[in-house]
């Protein structure tokens, strides 16, 4: 809808004022967008500063999180990374298979009397 309205305004301005109006609209757009460039520059500066200020502990945590190898704690979560219910986690050494917990039924809405 926004694109259609912008197109309609552009057509109206072109039909009323010709190409001279296009220069005015372009200038207005540049003036309106100019302050936003400072926001973008601040965001870039903040990103660079935060990336440079990471300490050794954060880098180690990033390596651990992004490591594709299997970890012992991976057995305690389901495929989505959510913790399994305590009854779904088998005791160590029991040889039982890990099963996903049953999904509870969604709550029903109360009926009106």
CSV table of C-alpha atoms in Angstrom, one decimal:
chain,number,residue,atom,x,y,z
A,1,UNK,CA,0.0,0.0,0.0
A,2,UNK,CA,2.9,2.4,0.8
A,3,UNK,CA,4.5,1.8,-2.6
A,4,UNK,CA,1.2,2.5,-4.4
A,5,UNK,CA,0.7,5.7,-2.5
A,6,UNK,CA,4.3,6.8,-3.2
A,7,UNK,CA,3.8,6.0,-6.9
A,8,UNK,CA,0.5,7.9,-6.9
A,9,UNK,CA,2.2,11.0,-5.4
A,10,UNK,CA,5.0,10.8,-7.9
A,11,UNK,CA,2.6,10.5,-10.9
A,12,UNK,CA,0.6,13.5,-9.6
A,13,UNK,CA,3.7,15.6,-9.1
A,14,UNK,CA,5.0,14.7,-12.6
A,15,UNK,CA,1.7,15.4,-14.3
A,16,UNK,CA,1.3,18.8,-12.5
A,17,UNK,CA,4.8,20.1,-12.5
A,18,UNK,CA,6.9,18.2,-14.9
A,19,UNK,CA,10.5,17.3,-14.4
A,20,UNK,CA,11.3,20.3,-12.2
A,21,UNK,CA,9.2,18.8,-9.4
A,22,UNK,CA,11.2,15.6,-9.5
A,23,UNK,CA,14.4,17.5,-8.6
A,24,UNK,CA,12.5,19.0,-5.7
A,25,UNK,CA,11.2,15.6,-4.5
A,26,UNK,CA,14.7,14.2,-4.8
A,27,UNK,CA,16.2,17.0,-2.7
A,28,UNK,CA,13.5,16.6,-0.1
A,29,UNK,CA,14.2,12.9,0.1
A,30,UNK,CA,17.9,13.4,0.6
A,31,UNK,CA,17.3,16.1,3.3
A,32,UNK,CA,14.8,13.9,5.1
A,33,UNK,CA,17.1,10.9,5.0
A,34,UNK,CA,20.3,12.8,6.1
A,35,UNK,CA,19.7,12.5,9.8
A,36,UNK,CA,19.2,8.8,9.5
A,37,UNK,CA,22.7,8.4,8.2
A,38,UNK,CA,24.0,9.5,11.6
A,39,UNK,CA,22.0,6.7,13.2
A,40,UNK,CA,23.5,4.2,10.8
A,41,UNK,CA,27.0,5.5,11.5
A,42,UNK,CA,26.4,5.2,15.3
A,43,UNK,CA,25.2,1.6,14.8
A,44,UNK,CA,28.3,0.7,12.8
A,45,UNK,CA,30.6,2.3,15.5
A,46,UNK,CA,28.8,0.4,18.3
A,47,UNK,CA,29.0,-2.9,16.4
A,48,UNK,CA,32.8,-2.5,15.8
A,49,UNK,CA,33.3,-1.4,19.4
A,50,UNK,CA,31.4,-4.4,20.8
A,51,UNK,CA,33.2,-6.8,18.5
A,52,UNK,CA,36.6,-5.5,19.6
A,53,UNK,CA,35.8,-5.5,23.3
A,54,UNK,CA,34.9,-9.2,23.5
A,55,UNK,CA,37.1,-10.8,26.2
A,56,UNK,CA,38.5,-14.3,26.2
A,57,UNK,CA,35.6,-15.8,28.1
A,58,UNK,CA,33.1,-14.6,25.5
A,59,UNK,CA,35.2,-15.9,22.7
A,60,UNK,CA,35.5,-19.3,24.4
A,61,UNK,CA,31.7,-19.4,24.9
A,62,UNK,CA,31.2,-18.6,21.3
A,63,UNK,CA,33.4,-21.5,20.3
A,64,UNK,CA,31.5,-23.9,22.6
A,65,UNK,CA,28.1,-22.8,21.4
A,66,UNK,CA,29.1,-23.1,17.7
A,67,UNK,CA,30.9,-26.4,18.1
A,68,UNK,CA,29.1,-29.0,16.0
A,69,UNK,CA,30.4,-32.0,18.0
A,70,UNK,CA,28.1,-33.9,20.4
A,71,UNK,CA,28.3,-32.8,24.1
A,72,UNK,CA,27.1,-34.8,27.1
A,73,UNK,CA,24.5,-32.2,27.9
A,74,UNK,CA,22.9,-32.6,24.4
A,75,UNK,CA,21.2,-35.7,25.7
A,76,UNK,CA,19.1,-33.6,28.1
A,77,UNK,CA,17.4,-31.5,25.4
A,78,UNK,CA,15.0,-32.3,22.5
A,79,UNK,CA,15.5,-31.5,18.8
A,80,UNK,CA,14.5,-27.9,19.4
A,81,UNK,CA,17.0,-27.4,22.2
A,82,UNK,CA,14.4,-27.3,24.9
A,83,UNK,CA,15.1,-29.3,28.2
A,84,UNK,CA,13.4,-32.7,28.4
A,85,UNK,CA,11.0,-33.5,31.2
A,86,UNK,CA,12.7,-35.2,34.1
A,87,UNK,CA,10.7,-38.5,33.5
A,88,UNK,CA,11.9,-38.5,29.9
A,89,UNK,CA,15.6,-38.5,30.9
A,90,UNK,CA,16.8,-42.1,31.6
A,91,UNK,CA,19.1,-42.8,34.5
A,92,UNK,CA,22.8,-43.1,33.5
A,93,UNK,CA,23.7,-46.7,32.8
A,94,UNK,CA,20.2,-48.0,32.5
A,95,UNK,CA,20.4,-48.5,28.8
A,96,UNK,CA,17.0,-47.0,28.3
A,97,UNK,CA,16.3,-45.0,25.1
A,98,UNK,CA,15.7,-41.3,25.4
A,99,UNK,CA,12.3,-40.4,24.3
A,100,UNK,CA,10.8,-37.0,23.6
A,101,UNK,CA,8.2,-35.9,26.2
A,102,UNK,CA,4.6,-36.0,25.3
A,103,UNK,CA,3.2,-32.8,24.0
A,104,UNK,CA,0.4,-31.5,26.2
A,105,UNK,CA,-2.9,-30.8,24.6
A,106,UNK,CA,-3.6,-27.1,24.1
A,107,UNK,CA,-5.9,-25.5,26.6
A,108,UNK,CA,-9.5,-25.3,25.6
A,109,UNK,CA,-11.4,-22.0,25.8
A,110,UNK,CA,-14.2,-21.9,28.3
A,111,UNK,CA,-17.7,-22.2,26.8
A,112,UNK,CA,-20.3,-19.6,27.5
A,113,UNK,CA,-23.4,-20.6,29.3
